[in-house]
Amino acid sequence: MSKVSLEVNGQVHSLTLDTRTTLLDALREHLHLTGSKKGCDQGQCGACTVTVDGRRVNSCLTLAVMQQGHKITTIEGLGTPRSLHPMQAAFVKHDGFQCGFCTPGQICSAVAMLDEIKAGIPSHATVNLTQRELCQR
Ligand code: FES
């Protein structure tokens, strides 16, 4: 067991956790922030995606103790039912929910992806990587 301090959605939480506790389990089971979903629990589905210091993270693949000192944002921290984040509003407007289970992860991922593009970080959604891939074919 270890004392862990996590800053989630702008609020600092002090927890005592088994050091093997994933960030996802800390969020869901200890902080009761159940917006992040456990789908595959092995890094494949993205239902658990949150942002850590603005970067996308599969919260099922990282330990809570590793995230001390970082700013964690979950779907609960993006907007509220009365004041949706623009990405949440876009999902509503364009009916982007499918079954809804992984929607929080998709929204967190989409928000961070746009921030990553703004920051100049290469991705498959930007020309710099797609052109490189075309050159390698
Ligand atoms: Fe599927 Fe984390 S639960 S990637």
JSON list of C-alpha atoms and ligand atoms in Angstrom, two decimals:
[
{"chain": "A", "resi": 1, "resn": "MET", "atom": "CA", "xyz": [0.00, 0.00, 0.00]},
{"chain": "A", "resi": 2, "resn": "SER", "atom": "CA", "xyz": [1.15, 3.53, -0.69]},
{"chain": "A", "resi": 3, "resn": "LYS", "atom": "CA", "xyz": [-0.17, 7.02, -0.12]},
{"chain": "A", "resi": 4, "resn": "VAL", "atom": "CA", "xyz": [-0.95, 8.59, -3.48]},
{"chain": "A", "resi": 5, "resn": "SER", "atom": "CA", "xyz": [-1.92, 12.14, -4.30]},
{"chain": "A", "resi": 6, "resn": "LEU", "atom": "CA", "xyz": [-3.76, 12.54, -7.57]},
{"chain": "A", "resi": 7, "resn": "GLU", "atom": "CA", "xyz": [-4.92, 15.78, -9.18]},
{"chain": "A", "resi": 8, "resn": "VAL", "atom": "CA", "xyz": [-8.05, 14.93, -11.09]},
{"chain": "A", "resi": 9, "resn": "ASN", "atom": "CA", "xyz": [-10.17, 17.55, -12.82]},
{"chain": "A", "resi": 10, "resn": "GLY", "atom": "CA", "xyz": [-8.46, 20.28, -10.84]},
{"chain": "A", "resi": 11, "resn": "GLN", "atom": "CA", "xyz": [-9.04, 18.68, -7.45]},
{"chain": "A", "resi": 12, "resn": "VAL", "atom": "CA", "xyz": [-6.32, 17.01, -5.40]},
{"chain": "A", "resi": 13, "resn": "HIS", "atom": "CA", "xyz": [-7.23, 13.65, -3.85]},
{"chain": "A", "resi": 14, "resn": "SER", "atom": "CA", "xyz": [-5.21, 11.78, -1.25]},
{"chain": "A", "resi": 15, "resn": "LEU", "atom": "CA", "xyz": [-5.63, 8.03, -1.44]},
{"chain": "A", "resi": 16, "resn": "THR", "atom": "CA", "xyz": [-4.03, 4.95, 0.03]},
{"chain": "A", "resi": 17, "resn": "LEU", "atom": "CA", "xyz": [-3.72, 2.44, -2.77]},
{"chain": "A", "resi": 18, "resn": "ASP", "atom": "CA", "xyz": [-2.21, -0.89, -3.54]},
{"chain": "A", "resi": 19, "resn": "THR", "atom": "CA", "xyz": [0.76, 0.11, -5.68]},
{"chain": "A", "resi": 20, "resn": "ARG", "atom": "CA", "xyz": [-0.56, -2.17, -8.43]},
{"chain": "A", "resi": 21, "resn": "THR", "atom": "CA", "xyz": [-3.78, -0.14, -8.79]},
{"chain": "A", "resi": 22, "resn": "THR", "atom": "CA", "xyz": [-4.25, 1.17, -12.30]},
{"chain": "A", "resi": 23, "resn": "LEU", "atom": "CA", "xyz": [-5.23, 4.77, -12.85]},
{"chain": "A", "resi": 24, "resn": "LEU", "atom": "CA", "xyz": [-8.53, 3.51, -14.25]},
{"chain": "A", "resi": 25, "resn": "ASP", "atom": "CA", "xyz": [-9.34, 1.55, -11.10]},
{"chain": "A", "resi": 26, "resn": "ALA", "atom": "CA", "xyz": [-8.28, 4.48, -8.90]},
{"chain": "A", "resi": 27, "resn": "LEU", "atom": "CA", "xyz": [-10.64, 6.77, -10.82]},
{"chain": "A", "resi": 28, "resn": "ARG", "atom": "CA", "xyz": [-13.57, 4.38, -10.94]},
{"chain": "A", "resi": 29, "resn": "GLU", "atom": "CA", "xyz": [-13.31, 2.42, -7.70]},
{"chain": "A", "resi": 30, "resn": "HIS", "atom": "CA", "xyz": [-11.72, 4.93, -5.34]},
{"chain": "A", "resi": 31, "resn": "LEU", "atom": "CA", "xyz": [-12.79, 8.34, -6.66]},
{"chain": "A", "resi": 32, "resn": "HIS", "atom": "CA", "xyz": [-16.12, 7.12, -8.06]},
{"chain": "A", "resi": 33, "resn": "LEU", "atom": "CA", "xyz": [-15.51, 8.89, -11.37]},
{"chain": "A", "resi": 34, "resn": "THR", "atom": "CA", "xyz": [-17.18, 6.27, -13.52]},
{"chain": "A", "resi": 35, "resn": "GLY", "atom": "CA", "xyz": [-17.19, 8.17, -16.80]},
{"chain": "A", "resi": 36, "resn": "SER", "atom": "CA", "xyz": [-13.99, 6.42, -17.86]},
{"chain": "A", "resi": 37, "resn": "LYS", "atom": "CA", "xyz": [-15.00, 2.90, -18.82]},
{"chain": "A", "resi": 38, "resn": "LYS", "atom": "CA", "xyz": [-13.26, -0.44, -18.48]},
{"chain": "A", "resi": 39, "resn": "GLY", "atom": "CA", "xyz": [-13.65, -2.20, -21.80]},
{"chain": "A", "resi": 40, "resn": "CYS", "atom": "CA", "xyz": [-10.77, -4.51, -22.63]},
{"chain": "A", "resi": 41, "resn": "ASP", "atom": "CA", "xyz": [-8.52, -3.62, -19.64]},
{"chain": "A", "resi": 42, "resn": "GLN", "atom": "CA", "xyz": [-5.49, -4.26, -21.86]},
{"chain": "A", "resi": 43, "resn": "GLY", "atom": "CA", "xyz": [-4.94, -1.10, -23.90]},
{"chain": "A", "resi": 44, "resn": "GLN", "atom": "CA", "xyz": [-6.84, -2.01, -27.05]},
{"chain": "A", "resi": 45, "resn": "CYS", "atom": "CA", "xyz": [-10.26, -0.34, -26.97]},
{"chain": "A", "resi": 46, "resn": "GLY", "atom": "CA", "xyz": [-9.64, 3.20, -25.65]},
{"chain": "A", "resi": 47, "resn": "ALA", "atom": "CA", "xyz": [-12.81, 3.27, -23.53]},
{"chain": "A", "resi": 48, "resn": "CYS", "atom": "CA", "xyz": [-10.66, 4.24, -20.54]},
{"chain": "A", "resi": 49, "resn": "THR", "atom": "CA", "xyz": [-8.91, 7.19, -22.23]},
{"chain": "A", "resi": 50, "resn": "VAL", "atom": "CA", "xyz": [-8.22, 10.20, -20.05]},
{"chain": "A", "resi": 51, "resn": "THR", "atom": "CA", "xyz": [-5.69, 12.97, -20.48]},
{"chain": "A", "resi": 52, "resn": "VAL", "atom": "CA", "xyz": [-2.59, 13.38, -18.36]},
{"chain": "A", "resi": 53, "resn": "ASP", "atom": "CA", "xyz": [-0.99, 16.79, -18.75]},
{"chain": "A", "resi": 54, "resn": "GLY", "atom": "CA", "xyz": [-3.01, 17.12, -21.95]},
{"chain": "A", "resi": 55, "resn": "ARG", "atom": "CA", "xyz": [-1.80, 13.88, -23.56]},
{"chain": "A", "resi": 56, "resn": "ARG", "atom": "CA", "xyz": [-4.00, 10.88, -24.21]},
{"chain": "A", "resi": 57, "resn": "VAL", "atom": "CA", "xyz": [-3.45, 7.96, -21.88]},
{"chain": "A", "resi": 58, "resn": "ASN", "atom": "CA", "xyz": [-5.13, 4.57, -21.67]},
{"chain": "A", "resi": 59, "resn": "SER", "atom": "CA", "xyz": [-5.79, 4.68, -17.95]},
{"chain": "A", "resi": 60, "resn": "CYS", "atom": "CA", "xyz": [-5.95, 0.88, -17.75]},
{"chain": "A", "resi": 61, "resn": "LEU", "atom": "CA", "xyz": [-2.29, 0.70, -18.77]},
{"chain": "A", "resi": 62, "resn": "THR", "atom": "CA", "xyz": [-0.78, 3.08, -16.25]},
{"chain": "A", "resi": 63, "resn": "LEU", "atom": "CA", "xyz": [-0.47, 2.80, -12.52]},
{"chain": "A", "resi": 64, "resn": "ALA", "atom": "CA", "xyz": [-2.02, 5.47, -10.33]},
{"chain": "A", "resi": 65, "resn": "VAL", "atom": "CA", "xyz": [1.24, 5.90, -8.39]},
{"chain": "A", "resi": 66, "resn": "MET", "atom": "CA", "xyz": [2.95, 6.92, -11.65]},
{"chain": "A", "resi": 67, "resn": "GLN", "atom": "CA", "xyz": [0.60, 9.85, -12.14]},
{"chain": "A", "resi": 68, "resn": "GLN", "atom": "CA", "xyz": [1.40, 11.82, -9.00]},
{"chain": "A", "resi": 69, "resn": "GLY", "atom": "CA", "xyz": [2.28, 15.42, -9.84]},
{"chain": "A", "resi": 70, "resn": "HIS", "atom": "CA", "xyz": [0.44, 15.29, -13.14]},
{"chain": "A", "resi": 71, "resn": "LYS", "atom": "CA", "xyz": [-2.88, 16.86, -14.13]},
{"chain": "A", "resi": 72, "resn": "ILE", "atom": "CA", "xyz": [-5.43, 14.20, -14.95]},
{"chain": "A", "resi": 73, "resn": "THR", "atom": "CA", "xyz": [-8.62, 15.09, -16.80]},
{"chain": "A", "resi": 74, "resn": "THR", "atom": "CA", "xyz": [-11.53, 12.70, -17.17]},
{"chain": "A", "resi": 75, "resn": "ILE", "atom": "CA", "xyz": [-14.76, 13.15, -19.07]},
{"chain": "A", "resi": 76, "resn": "GLU", "atom": "CA", "xyz": [-16.27, 14.55, -15.86]},
{"chain": "A", "resi": 77, "resn": "GLY", "atom": "CA", "xyz": [-13.71, 17.38, -16.02]},
{"chain": "A", "resi": 78, "resn": "LEU", "atom": "CA", "xyz": [-14.38, 18.44, -19.59]},
{"chain": "A", "resi": 79, "resn": "GLY", "atom": "CA", "xyz": [-17.87, 19.84, -19.23]},
{"chain": "A", "resi": 80, "resn": "THR", "atom": "CA", "xyz": [-21.11, 19.62, -17.35]},
{"chain": "A", "resi": 81, "resn": "PRO", "atom": "CA", "xyz": [-24.58, 18.63, -18.53]},
{"chain": "A", "resi": 82, "resn": "ARG", "atom": "CA", "xyz": [-25.53, 22.32, -18.55]},
{"chain": "A", "resi": 83, "resn": "SER", "atom": "CA", "xyz": [-22.26, 23.52, -20.04]},
{"chain": "A", "resi": 84, "resn": "LEU", "atom": "CA", "xyz": [-20.89, 20.93, -22.44]},
{"chain": "A", "resi": 85, "resn": "HIS", "atom": "CA", "xyz": [-17.33, 21.02, -23.73]},
{"chain": "A", "resi": 86, "resn": "PRO", "atom": "CA", "xyz": [-17.46, 21.89, -27.47]},
{"chain": "A", "resi": 87, "resn": "MET", "atom": "CA", "xyz": [-16.40, 18.31, -28.32]},
{"chain": "A", "resi": 88, "resn": "GLN", "atom": "CA", "xyz": [-19.23, 16.92, -26.20]},
{"chain": "A", "resi": 89, "resn": "ALA", "atom": "CA", "xyz": [-21.63, 19.29, -27.93]},
{"chain": "A", "resi": 90, "resn": "ALA", "atom": "CA", "xyz": [-20.30, 18.16, -31.33]},
{"chain": "A", "resi": 91, "resn": "PHE", "atom": "CA", "xyz": [-20.87, 14.50, -30.42]},
{"chain": "A", "resi": 92, "resn": "VAL", "atom": "CA", "xyz": [-24.47, 15.36, -29.45]},
{"chain": "A", "resi": 93, "resn": "LYS", "atom": "CA", "xyz": [-25.07, 17.47, -32.56]},
{"chain": "A", "resi": 94, "resn": "HIS", "atom": "CA", "xyz": [-23.69, 14.83, -34.93]},
{"chain": "A", "resi": 95, "resn": "ASP", "atom": "CA", "xyz": [-25.11, 11.81, -33.07]},
{"chain": "A", "resi": 96, "resn": "GLY", "atom": "CA", "xyz": [-21.65, 10.34, -32.51]},
{"chain": "A", "resi": 97, "resn": "PHE", "atom": "CA", "xyz": [-22.56, 8.04, -29.66]},
{"chain": "A", "resi": 98, "resn": "GLN", "atom": "CA", "xyz": [-22.99, 4.55, -31.11]},
{"chain": "A", "resi": 99, "resn": "CYS", "atom": "CA", "xyz": [-23.84, 2.51, -27.98]},
{"chain": "A", "resi": 100, "resn": "GLY", "atom": "CA", "xyz": [-22.32, 5.17, -25.72]},
{"chain": "A", "resi": 101, "resn": "PHE", "atom": "CA", "xyz": [-20.08, 2.90, -23.66]},
{"chain": "A", "resi": 102, "resn": "CYS", "atom": "CA", "xyz": [-16.79, 4.17, -25.04]},
{"chain": "A", "resi": 103, "resn": "THR", "atom": "CA", "xyz": [-17.99, 7.69, -25.90]},
{"chain": "A", "resi": 104, "resn": "PRO", "atom": "CA", "xyz": [-16.24, 9.32, -22.90]},
{"chain": "A", "resi": 105, "resn": "GLY", "atom": "CA", "xyz": [-12.93, 7.85, -24.03]},
{"chain": "A", "resi": 106, "resn": "GLN", "atom": "CA", "xyz": [-13.55, 8.92, -27.62]},
{"chain": "A", "resi": 107, "resn": "ILE", "atom": "CA", "xyz": [-14.32, 12.47, -26.53]},
{"chain": "A", "resi": 108, "resn": "CYS", "atom": "CA", "xyz": [-11.24, 12.71, -24.28]},
{"chain": "A", "resi": 109, "resn": "SER", "atom": "CA", "xyz": [-9.14, 11.30, -27.10]},
{"chain": "A", "resi": 110, "resn": "ALA", "atom": "CA", "xyz": [-10.59, 13.72, -29.67]},
{"chain": "A", "resi": 111, "resn": "VAL", "atom": "CA", "xyz": [-10.01, 16.74, -27.43]},
{"chain": "A", "resi": 112, "resn": "ALA", "atom": "CA", "xyz": [-6.39, 15.75, -26.78]},
{"chain": "A", "resi": 113, "resn": "MET", "atom": "CA", "xyz": [-5.79, 14.87, -30.44]},
{"chain": "A", "resi": 114, "resn": "LEU", "atom": "CA", "xyz": [-6.80, 18.37, -31.53]},
{"chain": "A", "resi": 115, "resn": "ASP", "atom": "CA", "xyz": [-4.53, 19.86, -28.85]},
{"chain": "A", "resi": 116, "resn": "GLU", "atom": "CA", "xyz": [-1.68, 17.64, -30.03]},
{"chain": "A", "resi": 117, "resn": "ILE", "atom": "CA", "xyz": [-2.18, 18.83, -33.62]},
{"chain": "A", "resi": 118, "resn": "LYS", "atom": "CA", "xyz": [-2.20, 22.46, -32.40]},
{"chain": "A", "resi": 119, "resn": "ALA", "atom": "CA", "xyz": [1.07, 21.76, -30.58]},
{"chain": "A", "resi": 120, "resn": "GLY", "atom": "CA", "xyz": [2.63, 20.39, -33.78]},
{"chain": "A", "resi": 121, "resn": "ILE", "atom": "CA", "xyz": [2.87, 16.82, -32.56]},
{"chain": "A", "resi": 122, "resn": "PRO", "atom": "CA", "xyz": [2.82, 14.52, -35.61]},
{"chain": "A", "resi": 123, "resn": "SER", "atom": "CA", "xyz": [-0.11, 12.16, -35.91]},
{"chain": "A", "resi": 124, "resn": "HIS", "atom": "CA", "xyz": [-1.91, 10.13, -38.51]},
{"chain": "A", "resi": 125, "resn": "ALA", "atom": "CA", "xyz": [-4.35, 13.05, -38.80]},
{"chain": "A", "resi": 126, "resn": "THR", "atom": "CA", "xyz": [-1.62, 15.43, -39.97]},
{"chain": "A", "resi": 127, "resn": "VAL", "atom": "CA", "xyz": [0.17, 15.63, -43.28]},
{"chain": "A", "resi": 128, "resn": "ASN", "atom": "CA", "xyz": [3.66, 15.11, -41.85]},
{"chain": "A", "resi": 129, "resn": "LEU", "atom": "CA", "xyz": [3.06, 11.45, -40.98]},
{"chain": "A", "resi": 130, "resn": "THR", "atom": "CA", "xyz": [0.72, 10.58, -43.79]},
{"chain": "A", "resi": 131, "resn": "GLN", "atom": "CA", "xyz": [3.18, 11.91, -46.39]},
{"chain": "A", "resi": 132, "resn": "ARG", "atom": "CA", "xyz": [6.02, 9.96, -44.77]},
{"chain": "A", "resi": 133, "resn": "GLU", "atom": "CA", "xyz": [3.95, 6.82, -44.93]},
{"chain": "A", "resi": 134, "resn": "LEU", "atom": "CA", "xyz": [3.20, 7.43, -48.60]},
{"chain": "A", "resi": 135, "resn": "CYS", "atom": "CA", "xyz": [6.94, 7.91, -49.32]},
{"chain": "A", "resi": 136, "resn": "GLN", "atom": "CA", "xyz": [7.75, 4.58, -47.64]},
{"chain": "A", "resi": 137, "resn": "ARG", "atom": "CA", "xyz": [5.34, 2.61, -49.83]},
{"chain": "B", "resi": 1, "resn": "FES", "atom": "FE1", "xyz": [-9.63, -0.84, -23.22]},
{"chain": "B", "resi": 1, "resn": "FES", "atom": "FE2", "xyz": [-8.25, 0.60, -21.43]},
{"chain": "B", "resi": 1, "resn": "FES", "atom": "S1", "xyz": [-10.08, -0.50, -21.10]},
{"chain": "B", "resi": 1, "resn": "FES", "atom": "S2", "xyz": [-7.88, 0.40, -23.56]}
]
